[in-house]
Short mmCIF file of C-alpha atoms in Angstrom, two decimals:
data_model
loop_
_atom_site.label_atom_id
_atom_site.label_comp_id
_atom_site.label_asym_id
_atom_site.label_seq_id
_atom_site.Cartn_x
_atom_site.Cartn_y
_atom_site.Cartn_z
CA MET U 37 21.39 82.24 -14.45
CA SER U 38 20.09 79.43 -13.83
CA VAL U 39 16.41 78.71 -13.45
CA LEU U 40 15.05 78.95 -9.37
CA ASN U 41 17.50 82.38 -9.79
CA VAL U 42 15.16 83.95 -12.74
CA HIS U 43 12.08 82.56 -11.39
CA GLU U 44 12.92 84.90 -8.65
CA ALA U 45 14.57 88.12 -10.50
CA ILE U 46 10.60 87.53 -12.10
CA THR U 47 9.61 87.42 -8.85
CA ARG U 48 10.88 90.86 -7.62
CA ALA U 49 10.26 92.35 -10.72
CA HIS U 50 7.10 91.72 -10.33
CA ARG U 51 7.53 93.35 -6.54
CA GLU U 52 8.85 95.91 -7.19
CA GLN U 53 8.44 97.18 -10.97
CA TRP U 54 4.83 96.01 -10.97
CA GLY U 55 3.45 99.19 -9.48
CA ARG U 56 6.39 102.01 -11.44
CA VAL U 57 5.26 99.67 -14.70
CA VAL U 58 1.36 100.38 -14.60
CA ALA U 59 1.94 103.95 -13.34
CA ALA U 60 4.18 105.28 -16.32
CA LEU U 61 1.24 103.22 -18.54
CA THR U 62 -1.13 105.23 -16.96
CA ARG U 63 0.55 108.11 -17.54
CA ARG U 64 0.87 107.35 -20.74
CA PHE U 65 -2.17 106.58 -21.47
CA GLY U 66 -4.94 107.87 -19.40
CA ASP U 67 -6.38 104.64 -18.82
CA LEU U 68 -6.03 101.99 -15.40
CA ASP U 69 -7.49 99.76 -17.42
CA ILE U 70 -5.41 99.35 -20.59
CA ALA U 71 -2.16 99.72 -17.89
CA GLU U 72 -2.86 97.52 -16.37
CA GLU U 73 -3.02 94.28 -19.19
CA ALA U 74 -0.51 95.75 -20.48
CA ALA U 75 1.65 95.85 -17.37
CA ALA U 76 -0.28 91.95 -17.35
CA GLU U 77 0.70 91.12 -20.10
CA ALA U 78 4.75 92.39 -20.02
CA PHE U 79 4.62 89.71 -17.30
CA ALA U 80 4.27 86.72 -18.95
CA THR U 81 6.29 87.99 -21.71
CA ALA U 82 8.70 88.17 -19.01
CA VAL U 83 7.87 84.56 -17.99
CA ASP U 84 8.34 83.46 -21.11
CA ARG U 85 11.51 85.33 -22.62
CA TRP U 86 14.38 85.18 -19.38
CA PRO U 87 14.85 82.34 -18.65
CA GLY U 88 16.61 81.83 -22.67
CA ASP U 89 17.19 85.75 -23.28
CA GLY U 90 18.21 85.86 -19.97
CA VAL U 91 17.56 88.92 -17.91
CA PRO U 92 17.92 91.75 -18.82
CA PRO U 93 20.24 94.83 -16.90
CA ASN U 94 17.51 96.94 -16.63
CA LEU U 95 14.50 95.24 -16.03
CA GLY U 96 12.20 97.53 -15.12
CA ALA U 97 12.37 100.18 -19.12
CA TRP U 98 12.77 96.27 -20.19
CA LEU U 99 8.71 95.87 -18.26
CA THR U 100 7.52 100.03 -18.92
CA THR U 101 9.24 99.39 -22.98
CA THR U 102 7.44 96.09 -23.54
CA ALA U 103 3.54 96.57 -21.66
CA THR U 104 4.09 100.53 -23.53
CA ARG U 105 4.70 98.25 -26.59
CA LYS U 106 1.84 95.85 -25.50
CA ALA U 107 -1.20 98.86 -24.32
CA ILE U 108 0.26 100.16 -28.06
CA ASP U 109 -1.28 96.79 -30.00
CA ARG U 110 -3.99 96.81 -27.10
CA ILE U 111 -4.75 100.18 -29.10
CA ARG U 112 -3.92 99.52 -32.41
CA ARG U 113 -5.93 96.28 -32.70
CA GLU U 114 -9.48 97.89 -31.53
CA ASN U 115 -8.33 100.77 -33.24
CA LYS U 116 -11.32 103.85 -32.60
CA ARG U 117 -11.81 106.72 -34.73
CA ASP U 118 -12.21 108.63 -31.92
CA ASP U 119 -9.18 106.91 -29.66
CA LYS U 120 -7.35 110.48 -31.11
CA GLN U 121 -6.07 111.68 -28.37
CA LYS U 122 -3.89 107.98 -27.24
CA GLU U 123 -2.76 107.87 -30.33
CA ALA U 124 -1.04 111.39 -30.26
CA ARG U 125 0.54 109.97 -27.35
CA MET U 126 1.61 107.43 -29.04
CA LEU U 127 4.25 109.42 -31.14
CA TYR U 128 6.53 110.84 -28.25
CA GLU U 129 6.75 106.21 -26.92
CA ASP U 130 10.48 107.09 -26.86
CA VAL U 131 10.72 109.93 -24.85
CA PRO U 132 13.22 108.97 -21.96
CA GLU U 133 10.93 109.50 -18.19
CA PRO U 134 13.12 112.96 -16.34
CA PRO U 135 14.32 111.21 -13.55
CA GLY U 136 12.46 111.41 -10.76
CA ALA U 137 9.27 111.20 -11.93
CA ILE U 138 8.69 107.70 -12.26
CA ASP U 139 8.47 108.21 -8.19
CA ASP U 140 5.48 110.72 -8.84
CA GLU U 141 3.77 108.83 -11.23
CA ARG U 142 3.99 106.36 -8.39
CA LEU U 143 2.75 108.90 -5.97
CA ARG U 144 -0.35 109.79 -8.15
CA LEU U 145 -1.23 106.26 -9.11
CA ILE U 146 -2.42 105.20 -4.97
CA PHE U 147 -3.96 108.95 -5.12
CA ILE U 148 -6.23 107.92 -8.12
CA CYS U 149 -7.39 104.15 -6.09
CA CYS U 150 -7.50 105.52 -2.60
CA HIS U 151 -9.83 108.28 -4.29
CA PRO U 152 -12.69 110.22 -1.76
CA ALA U 153 -14.91 109.94 -4.64
CA LEU U 154 -14.82 105.23 -4.45
CA ALA U 155 -15.86 103.91 -2.22
CA MET U 156 -13.54 102.07 0.71
CA GLU U 157 -13.58 98.58 0.49
CA THR U 158 -12.57 99.56 -3.37
CA ARG U 159 -10.08 101.40 -2.66
CA VAL U 160 -9.31 99.02 -0.34
CA ALA U 161 -9.01 96.83 -3.53
CA LEU U 162 -7.66 98.53 -6.31
CA THR U 163 -4.58 99.80 -4.08
CA LEU U 164 -3.88 96.61 -4.06
CA ARG U 165 -4.47 96.05 -6.81
CA MET U 166 -2.72 98.65 -9.32
CA VAL U 167 -0.33 99.77 -7.17
CA GLY U 168 0.29 96.37 -5.05
CA GLY U 169 0.20 94.08 -8.20
CA LEU U 170 -1.73 90.71 -6.47
CA THR U 171 -3.88 89.55 -8.61
CA VAL U 172 -7.05 89.91 -8.49
CA PRO U 173 -7.89 85.90 -6.67
CA GLU U 174 -5.48 86.71 -4.33
CA ILE U 175 -7.03 89.74 -3.11
CA ALA U 176 -10.53 87.90 -3.51
CA ARG U 177 -9.33 85.30 -0.55
CA ALA U 178 -8.38 88.03 1.68
CA PHE U 179 -11.40 89.66 2.42
CA LEU U 180 -12.93 86.18 1.94
CA VAL U 181 -15.14 87.88 -1.15
CA GLN U 182 -15.97 85.42 -4.50
CA GLU U 183 -13.27 86.10 -7.55
CA THR U 184 -16.38 87.56 -9.65
CA ALA U 185 -17.43 89.04 -6.56
CA MET U 186 -14.20 90.81 -6.84
CA GLY U 187 -13.37 92.04 -10.18
CA GLN U 188 -16.13 93.13 -11.24
CA ARG U 189 -15.51 95.79 -7.69
CA ILE U 190 -12.12 96.51 -9.47
CA THR U 191 -13.82 96.91 -12.68
CA ARG U 192 -16.43 98.84 -11.86
CA ALA U 193 -13.97 101.15 -10.59
CA LYS U 194 -11.91 102.23 -13.17
CA ALA U 195 -14.76 102.15 -15.19
CA LYS U 196 -15.95 105.14 -12.95
CA ILE U 197 -12.28 106.77 -13.10
CA LYS U 198 -12.85 106.68 -16.25
CA ALA U 199 -16.53 108.37 -17.13
CA ALA U 200 -16.64 110.39 -13.55
CA ARG U 201 -12.82 111.76 -15.35
CA ILE U 202 -11.18 111.14 -11.57
CA PRO U 203 -8.09 113.20 -12.48
CA TYR U 204 -5.12 111.89 -12.08
CA ARG U 205 -2.26 113.85 -10.48
CA VAL U 206 -1.88 114.36 -6.95
CA PRO U 207 -3.76 116.38 -5.14
CA SER U 208 -3.09 120.55 -4.58
CA ALA U 209 -1.58 121.58 -0.83
CA ALA U 210 -4.93 122.41 0.38
CA ASP U 211 -6.64 119.39 -0.16
CA LEU U 212 -3.51 116.67 0.75
CA PRO U 213 -3.81 116.50 4.63
CA ALA U 214 -7.30 114.72 3.55
CA ARG U 215 -6.05 112.56 0.37
CA VAL U 216 -3.37 112.31 2.73
CA SER U 217 -5.42 110.42 5.09
CA SER U 218 -7.51 108.08 2.65
CA VAL U 219 -4.35 106.32 1.94
CA LEU U 220 -3.13 106.05 4.71
CA ALA U 221 -6.49 105.29 5.96
CA VAL U 222 -6.33 102.56 3.05
CA LEU U 223 -3.35 100.82 4.12
CA PHE U 224 -4.14 100.91 7.76
CA LEU U 225 -7.40 98.49 7.07
CA VAL U 226 -5.18 95.87 4.79
CA PHE U 227 -3.05 95.63 7.96
CA ASN U 228 -5.20 95.32 9.80
CA GLU U 229 -6.77 92.55 8.23
CA GLY U 230 -3.55 90.85 8.04
CA TYR U 231 -2.88 91.72 11.99
CA LEU U 232 -6.14 90.21 13.65
CA ALA U 233 -7.72 87.63 9.94
CA THR U 234 -11.29 86.98 10.37
CA GLY U 235 -13.48 84.97 9.47
CA PRO U 236 -12.79 81.12 10.75
CA ASP U 237 -11.06 78.83 8.02
CA THR U 238 -8.58 81.92 7.65
CA ASP U 239 -5.51 82.11 10.04
CA PRO U 240 -5.55 83.82 12.78
CA VAL U 241 -2.82 86.39 11.49
CA ARG U 242 -1.88 86.87 7.36
CA HIS U 243 1.45 87.47 6.90
CA ASP U 244 1.54 88.27 3.40
CA LEU U 245 -1.45 91.62 4.03
CA THR U 246 0.47 92.45 6.08
CA ALA U 247 4.03 92.60 4.35
CA GLU U 248 2.31 93.70 2.11
CA ALA U 249 0.30 97.04 3.43
CA ILE U 250 4.16 97.83 5.13
CA ARG U 251 5.43 97.81 1.57
CA LEU U 252 3.49 99.73 -0.05
CA THR U 253 3.27 102.70 3.51
CA ARG U 254 7.38 102.52 2.96
CA LEU U 255 6.71 103.51 -0.63
CA VAL U 256 4.00 106.18 0.81
CA ARG U 257 7.12 107.28 3.29
CA ALA U 258 9.69 107.84 0.40
CA LEU U 259 7.15 108.79 -1.22
CA MET U 260 6.55 112.40 0.67
CA PRO U 261 9.73 111.97 3.47
CA ASP U 262 7.96 115.54 5.11
CA ASP U 263 4.96 114.43 5.65
CA GLY U 264 4.76 113.27 10.03
CA GLU U 265 1.62 110.58 10.17
CA ALA U 266 2.58 108.98 7.19
CA ALA U 267 6.10 108.29 9.47
CA GLY U 268 4.38 107.58 12.40
CA LEU U 269 2.29 105.23 10.54
CA LEU U 270 4.93 102.97 8.70
CA ALA U 271 6.18 103.11 12.32
CA LEU U 272 3.23 102.15 14.02
CA MET U 273 3.12 99.28 11.51
CA LEU U 274 6.82 98.43 12.24
CA LEU U 275 6.31 98.37 16.31
CA ILE U 276 3.02 95.57 16.36
CA GLU U 277 5.17 93.07 13.35
CA ALA U 278 7.81 93.50 15.20
CA ARG U 279 5.80 91.46 18.30
CA ARG U 280 3.75 88.61 15.30
CA THR U 281 5.88 86.43 15.87
CA ALA U 282 4.71 85.66 19.92
CA ARG U 283 1.19 87.72 19.41
CA VAL U 284 -0.24 83.19 18.59
CA SER U 285 1.33 80.74 20.60
CA ALA U 286 2.16 77.40 19.47
CA SER U 287 -1.18 76.24 19.82
CA GLY U 288 -2.36 78.81 17.20
CA GLU U 289 -4.22 81.19 20.94
CA LEU U 290 -3.54 84.77 21.04
CA VAL U 291 -0.52 85.48 23.02
CA THR U 292 -1.43 88.89 24.98
CA LEU U 293 1.18 92.20 25.56
CA GLY U 294 1.75 91.17 28.94
CA GLU U 295 2.74 87.34 29.10
CA GLN U 296 4.35 87.39 24.95
CA ASP U 297 8.06 86.40 25.40
CA ARG U 298 9.63 89.81 24.86
CA GLY U 299 13.11 87.98 23.19
CA ALA U 300 11.18 86.95 19.90
CA TRP U 301 10.38 90.44 19.85
CA ASP U 302 11.59 91.26 15.91
CA ALA U 303 14.75 94.00 17.61
CA ALA U 304 15.21 95.27 13.74
CA LEU U 305 11.74 96.71 13.77
CA ILE U 306 11.39 97.79 16.61
CA ALA U 307 14.70 99.63 15.96
CA GLU U 308 13.09 101.06 12.95
CA GLY U 309 9.88 101.90 14.44
CA HIS U 310 11.05 103.82 17.61
CA ARG U 311 13.53 105.68 15.14
CA LEU U 312 11.02 106.96 12.99
CA VAL U 313 8.77 107.73 16.31
CA ARG U 314 11.28 110.43 17.83
CA GLU U 315 12.61 111.15 13.87
CA ARG U 316 8.67 112.77 15.24
CA LEU U 317 8.97 113.99 18.51
CA ALA U 318 12.12 115.92 17.24
CA ALA U 319 9.84 117.50 14.53
CA GLY U 320 8.78 119.07 17.23
CA VAL U 321 4.62 119.28 14.44
CA ALA U 322 1.45 118.08 17.66
CA PRO U 323 1.57 114.55 16.27
CA GLY U 324 -1.34 113.44 14.24
CA ARG U 325 -3.65 109.99 15.25
CA TYR U 326 -1.05 107.33 13.96
CA GLN U 327 2.47 109.39 15.21
CA ILE U 328 0.72 109.23 18.53
CA LEU U 329 -0.47 104.97 18.54
CA ALA U 330 3.37 105.41 17.24
CA ALA U 331 4.29 106.30 20.53
CA ILE U 332 1.71 104.01 22.70
CA ASN U 333 3.39 101.50 20.85
CA ALA U 334 6.97 102.79 21.34
CA VAL U 335 6.70 102.75 24.86
CA HIS U 336 4.90 99.65 24.58
CA THR U 337 8.11 98.45 23.16
CA SER U 338 11.44 99.15 25.37
CA ALA U 339 10.15 98.21 28.51
CA HIS U 340 11.60 94.26 28.67
CA ASP U 341 10.00 93.47 31.56
CA VAL U 342 5.68 94.29 31.39
CA ARG U 343 6.58 95.04 34.64
CA ASP U 344 9.24 97.57 33.26
CA THR U 345 6.19 99.65 31.06
CA ASP U 346 6.10 103.29 32.00
CA TRP U 347 1.19 102.97 32.50
CA SER U 348 1.59 106.84 33.22
CA GLN U 349 3.25 107.85 30.09
CA VAL U 350 0.32 104.71 27.75
CA VAL U 351 -2.66 106.73 29.68
CA ALA U 352 -0.99 110.37 28.72
CA LEU U 353 -0.80 109.60 25.46
CA TYR U 354 -4.07 108.35 25.21
CA ASP U 355 -5.07 111.21 26.86
CA GLN U 356 -3.07 113.09 23.48
CA LEU U 357 -5.11 110.56 21.85
CA VAL U 358 -8.80 111.19 22.80
CA ARG U 359 -8.68 115.21 22.00
CA ILE U 360 -7.88 114.79 18.80
CA ASP U 361 -10.21 111.19 17.73
CA PRO U 362 -13.38 111.04 21.02
CA SER U 363 -13.60 108.23 19.65
CA PRO U 364 -15.63 104.75 22.02
CA ILE U 365 -12.98 102.41 20.55
CA VAL U 366 -9.86 105.35 21.68
CA ALA U 367 -11.89 105.14 25.60
CA LEU U 368 -12.37 101.79 25.20
CA ASN U 369 -8.14 101.22 24.74
CA ARG U 370 -7.14 104.37 27.42
CA ALA U 371 -9.60 102.33 29.76
CA VAL U 372 -6.59 99.38 30.23
CA ALA U 373 -3.86 100.74 30.68
CA VAL U 374 -5.51 102.81 33.29
CA ALA U 375 -6.24 99.34 34.71
CA GLU U 376 -3.11 99.26 35.80
CA LEU U 377 -1.84 102.57 35.84
CA ASP U 378 -4.93 102.63 38.62
CA GLY U 379 -6.65 99.71 39.33
CA PRO U 380 -9.21 97.44 37.65
CA GLU U 381 -12.77 99.27 40.31
CA VAL U 382 -11.19 102.60 37.99
CA ALA U 383 -10.60 101.14 34.36
CA LEU U 384 -14.40 99.96 35.83
CA ALA U 385 -16.40 102.74 35.75
CA ALA U 386 -14.65 103.84 32.42
CA VAL U 387 -15.39 100.51 30.69
CA ASN U 388 -19.03 100.65 31.07
CA ARG U 389 -20.48 103.69 30.77
CA LEU U 390 -19.07 102.66 27.07
CA ASP U 391 -22.20 100.30 26.97
CA SER U 392 -24.34 101.18 24.76
CA ALA U 393 -21.54 102.83 22.35
CA LEU U 394 -19.48 99.31 21.78
CA ALA U 395 -22.28 96.47 23.14
CA GLY U 396 -21.76 94.83 19.70
CA TYR U 397 -17.79 94.89 19.09
CA HIS U 398 -15.77 91.08 20.99
CA ALA U 399 -13.09 93.70 22.29
CA TYR U 400 -15.32 95.91 24.51
CA HIS U 401 -16.90 92.42 26.18
CA ALA U 402 -13.11 90.70 26.30
CA THR U 403 -11.88 94.45 28.12
CA LEU U 404 -15.27 93.99 30.65
CA ALA U 405 -14.06 90.24 30.99
CA ASP U 406 -10.84 91.09 32.60
CA LEU U 407 -11.53 93.30 34.48
CA LEU U 408 -14.16 91.79 36.57
CA ARG U 409 -12.04 88.66 36.28
CA ARG U 410 -9.87 90.69 38.39
CA LEU U 411 -12.11 91.60 40.63
CA GLY U 412 -12.76 87.83 41.15
CA ARG U 413 -15.97 88.39 40.20
CA SER U 414 -16.59 85.45 38.37
CA GLN U 415 -19.57 85.19 37.28
CA LYS U 416 -20.72 88.64 35.56
CA SER U 417 -16.76 87.79 34.21
CA ARG U 418 -18.25 84.53 32.55
CA ALA U 419 -20.94 85.99 31.02
CA ALA U 420 -18.48 89.37 29.88
CA TYR U 421 -16.36 86.04 27.81
CA ASP U 422 -19.21 84.40 26.75
CA LYS U 423 -20.62 87.30 24.94
CA ALA U 424 -17.16 87.74 24.08
CA ILE U 425 -16.46 84.31 22.56
CA GLU U 426 -19.37 85.14 20.23
CA LEU U 427 -18.22 88.21 18.61
CA ALA U 428 -14.59 87.84 17.91
CA GLY U 429 -13.57 87.18 14.18
CA ASN U 430 -10.69 85.85 15.57
CA THR U 431 -9.36 82.65 15.32
CA ALA U 432 -6.94 83.13 18.38
CA GLU U 433 -8.30 85.57 19.73
CA ALA U 434 -11.72 83.21 20.02
CA ALA U 435 -9.12 80.45 21.33
CA TYR U 436 -7.79 82.35 23.85
CA LEU U 437 -10.74 84.18 25.09
CA ILE U 438 -12.41 79.82 25.54
CA ARG U 439 -9.66 79.53 28.29
CA ARG U 440 -9.86 82.63 30.39
CA ARG U 441 -13.65 82.39 30.83
CA ASP U 442 -12.90 78.57 31.16
CA GLN U 443 -10.01 78.83 33.75
CA LEU U 444 -12.67 80.44 36.65
CA ARG U 445 -13.32 79.16 39.37
CA MET M 228 -16.24 117.84 -19.29
CA GLN M 229 -20.32 118.14 -18.59
CA TYR M 230 -21.47 117.23 -14.51
CA LEU M 231 -25.40 117.06 -13.64
CA VAL M 232 -25.80 117.36 -9.66
CA SER M 233 -29.15 117.03 -8.70
CA VAL M 234 -30.43 118.19 -5.33
CA ILE M 235 -31.94 115.23 -3.62
CA ASP M 236 -34.65 116.31 -1.23
CA ASP M 237 -35.87 114.21 1.89
CA THR M 238 -38.77 116.91 3.43
CA ALA M 239 -42.41 117.36 1.79
CA ARG M 240 -40.71 121.70 2.54
CA LEU M 241 -39.86 124.55 -0.08
CA ALA M 242 -36.90 125.90 0.02
CA THR M 243 -36.16 128.38 1.78
CA PRO M 244 -36.35 133.02 2.11
CA ASP M 245 -32.27 132.58 3.36
CA GLU M 246 -31.44 128.58 1.55
CA MET M 247 -32.59 131.22 -1.02
CA ALA M 248 -30.44 133.34 -1.59
CA ALA M 249 -27.33 131.24 -1.05
CA ILE M 250 -28.24 129.64 -3.85
CA ASP M 251 -28.40 133.13 -5.93
CA ALA M 252 -24.79 133.78 -4.60
CA PHE M 253 -23.63 129.94 -5.22
CA ASN M 254 -25.76 130.71 -8.74
CA ASP M 255 -24.13 133.98 -9.05
CA ARG M 256 -20.13 132.32 -8.13
CA LEU M 257 -21.19 129.70 -11.22
CA GLN M 258 -20.77 132.06 -13.58
CA ALA M 259 -18.49 134.69 -12.98
CA GLU M 260 -15.81 131.51 -12.26
CA GLY M 261 -18.01 130.23 -15.96
CA HIS M 262 -18.65 126.45 -14.84
CA TRP M 263 -22.60 127.37 -14.96
CA VAL M 264 -24.45 125.44 -18.12
CA PHE M 265 -28.14 125.21 -16.30
CA ALA M 266 -30.03 125.27 -13.54
CA GLY M 267 -33.71 124.88 -12.14
CA GLY M 268 -35.85 124.29 -9.17
CA LEU M 269 -38.21 122.09 -9.50
CA ALA M 270 -42.40 121.79 -8.11
CA SER M 271 -43.12 119.08 -6.24
CA PRO M 272 -43.28 115.90 -7.02
CA SER M 273 -46.97 115.32 -6.43
CA SER M 274 -47.55 117.87 -9.53
CA ALA M 275 -45.10 114.94 -11.69
CA THR M 276 -47.30 113.22 -14.12
CA VAL M 277 -45.53 109.83 -16.46
CA ILE M 278 -46.02 108.66 -19.41
CA ASP M 279 -45.92 105.77 -20.90
CA ASN M 280 -46.43 106.10 -24.51
CA ARG M 281 -43.18 103.06 -25.38
CA GLY M 282 -46.36 100.77 -27.55
CA GLY M 283 -46.60 104.48 -29.78
CA ARG M 284 -49.82 104.72 -27.32
CA ALA M 285 -50.22 107.25 -24.79
CA VAL M 286 -50.47 105.99 -21.15
CA PHE M 287 -49.98 108.64 -18.77
CA THR M 288 -50.01 108.01 -14.57
CA ASP M 289 -50.69 110.68 -12.32
CA GLY M 290 -48.01 110.79 -10.20
CA PRO M 291 -43.66 110.14 -10.09
CA PHE M 292 -41.99 107.88 -11.27
CA LEU M 293 -40.95 106.43 -8.54
CA GLU M 294 -42.94 106.59 -4.89
CA SER M 295 -39.39 106.96 -2.59
CA LYS M 296 -38.74 109.03 0.37
CA GLU M 297 -36.03 111.22 -1.15
CA TYR M 298 -36.41 112.65 -4.69
CA LEU M 299 -35.14 115.17 -7.08
CA ILE M 300 -35.91 118.26 -6.37
CA GLY M 301 -33.56 120.55 -8.31
CA PHE M 302 -30.25 120.49 -10.29
CA TRP M 303 -26.48 121.62 -12.00
CA VAL M 304 -24.62 120.70 -15.04
CA ILE M 305 -21.73 122.36 -14.41
CA GLU M 306 -18.46 122.14 -16.90
CA ALA M 307 -15.38 121.66 -14.93
CA PRO M 308 -12.00 119.64 -16.58
CA ASP M 309 -12.29 116.82 -14.16
CA LEU M 310 -14.16 115.13 -11.03
CA ASP M 311 -12.08 116.38 -8.04
CA VAL M 312 -12.98 120.10 -8.81
CA ALA M 313 -16.99 119.01 -9.51
CA LEU M 314 -17.40 117.57 -5.88
CA LYS M 315 -15.36 120.50 -4.60
CA LEU M 316 -18.02 122.71 -6.08
CA ALA M 317 -21.13 120.28 -5.37
CA ALA M 318 -19.99 120.08 -1.32
CA ASP M 319 -20.06 123.82 -1.67
CA GLY M 320 -24.26 123.74 -3.66
CA SER M 321 -25.11 121.94 -1.06
CA MET M 322 -24.19 123.45 2.35
CA HIS M 323 -25.71 126.56 0.75
CA CYS M 324 -28.66 124.74 -1.10
CA ASN M 325 -28.81 123.12 2.49
CA ARG M 326 -30.48 119.57 0.86
CA LYS M 327 -28.30 116.72 -0.39
CA VAL M 328 -26.84 116.02 -3.61
CA GLU M 329 -25.75 114.27 -6.17
CA VAL M 330 -22.97 113.96 -9.24
CA ARG M 331 -23.30 112.29 -12.38
CA PRO M 332 -21.20 112.34 -15.24
CA PHE M 333 -22.98 113.16 -18.72
CA ARG M 334 -21.60 110.77 -20.94
#
């Protein structure tokens, strides 16, 4: 095998096996810190050995065994007297894993990283590190935080999990819906940061983050096939990701849904997203937030031309969403659809009612600006564009808003 | 594993009779389910005295250690196998005593 192929094998193994190795070691040693360090050492060993020895046939088992040895070495090195429990665990070192147990372990790992006793930003960082295998510098870069600060955040989280004894298990059936929704919120946050990246020097779309969020959501969906919201979130991400290349122009400007080249959309991702939405509709269970959002995106991606969009269906879905999530942001998005169905005048009345709740939100001012522009109220529209530009954190979005403002007569 | 559940108050008022009855019922449950270690309610912060004897000569200061809008008004020490169980008990405790609580593990 060539050096290049070995390098590819290691990269792929890291993507596919990291979470499994960390999960298996966390269960055996009851310590995230030991599991993380030993997994990192096992991959470093692979980088050293595989080019000379060749890639082992069962690389998952090789990595777990190597990491387990590294962990045992570390525990022996530290040789703490109070490590009786860990010593006991080392005794059944070679007990084979029952089939299916590994997947269960990864689910435990996801639940512990997304535990509600941790701050949201900590959950995100811990999930990307432990389950996703991103390095601390990578996570720090993704969230525009100093590396040392990100390292400390992760270290503190691991210490809290240990000291407060956050349990390493899949929650009970009664707690499951709330805990799953915490996991999905973390994954959606990672996706959104990739999809609408903030910061003046950041690429407008961070494909690494959207791809990682989709990969982890696929995992959650595979581990919990009966969870409607996990399917809904995956469908939602796929249908948004499908439009990624059409969403930013060659000059780095945001292209709105209505102006996108629909031929550039990823047909395979759309087909997969539609399949998931249909599957959820067939389930006949009242849909949650992600499933409704996915259905809205399915309507958009079903139209080959923006003029073919079934806006009454979109508004009906937003009505359904408002009933379970009466937040002003949902009301704002509903108003955008209402503008297409009933005209900008009706939508403007709805948007004006959100003034006090959304005054600091760029999309509120951008929506207001667009409606005023369509109604020919240029002066007010310009002021709203100014405010939206001032508040927009995404470079492509700001570029789009500036052009629209400068086109006002 | 033991956890300290601190009851945080931001008003100067004492527990109402209804709150006291609810706290008693909650305490009974903690005992019945084997979570009970100890609990107590405290007098107002203005009754506190701060002592500093680090130098070998005790200095007494009137009043609470920290001037703050929120202060400790009572606590439970509970026995729970892990944080999930402790958080559930603390959530019930918060509802019964009608105040915010903080959960902290003993070392």
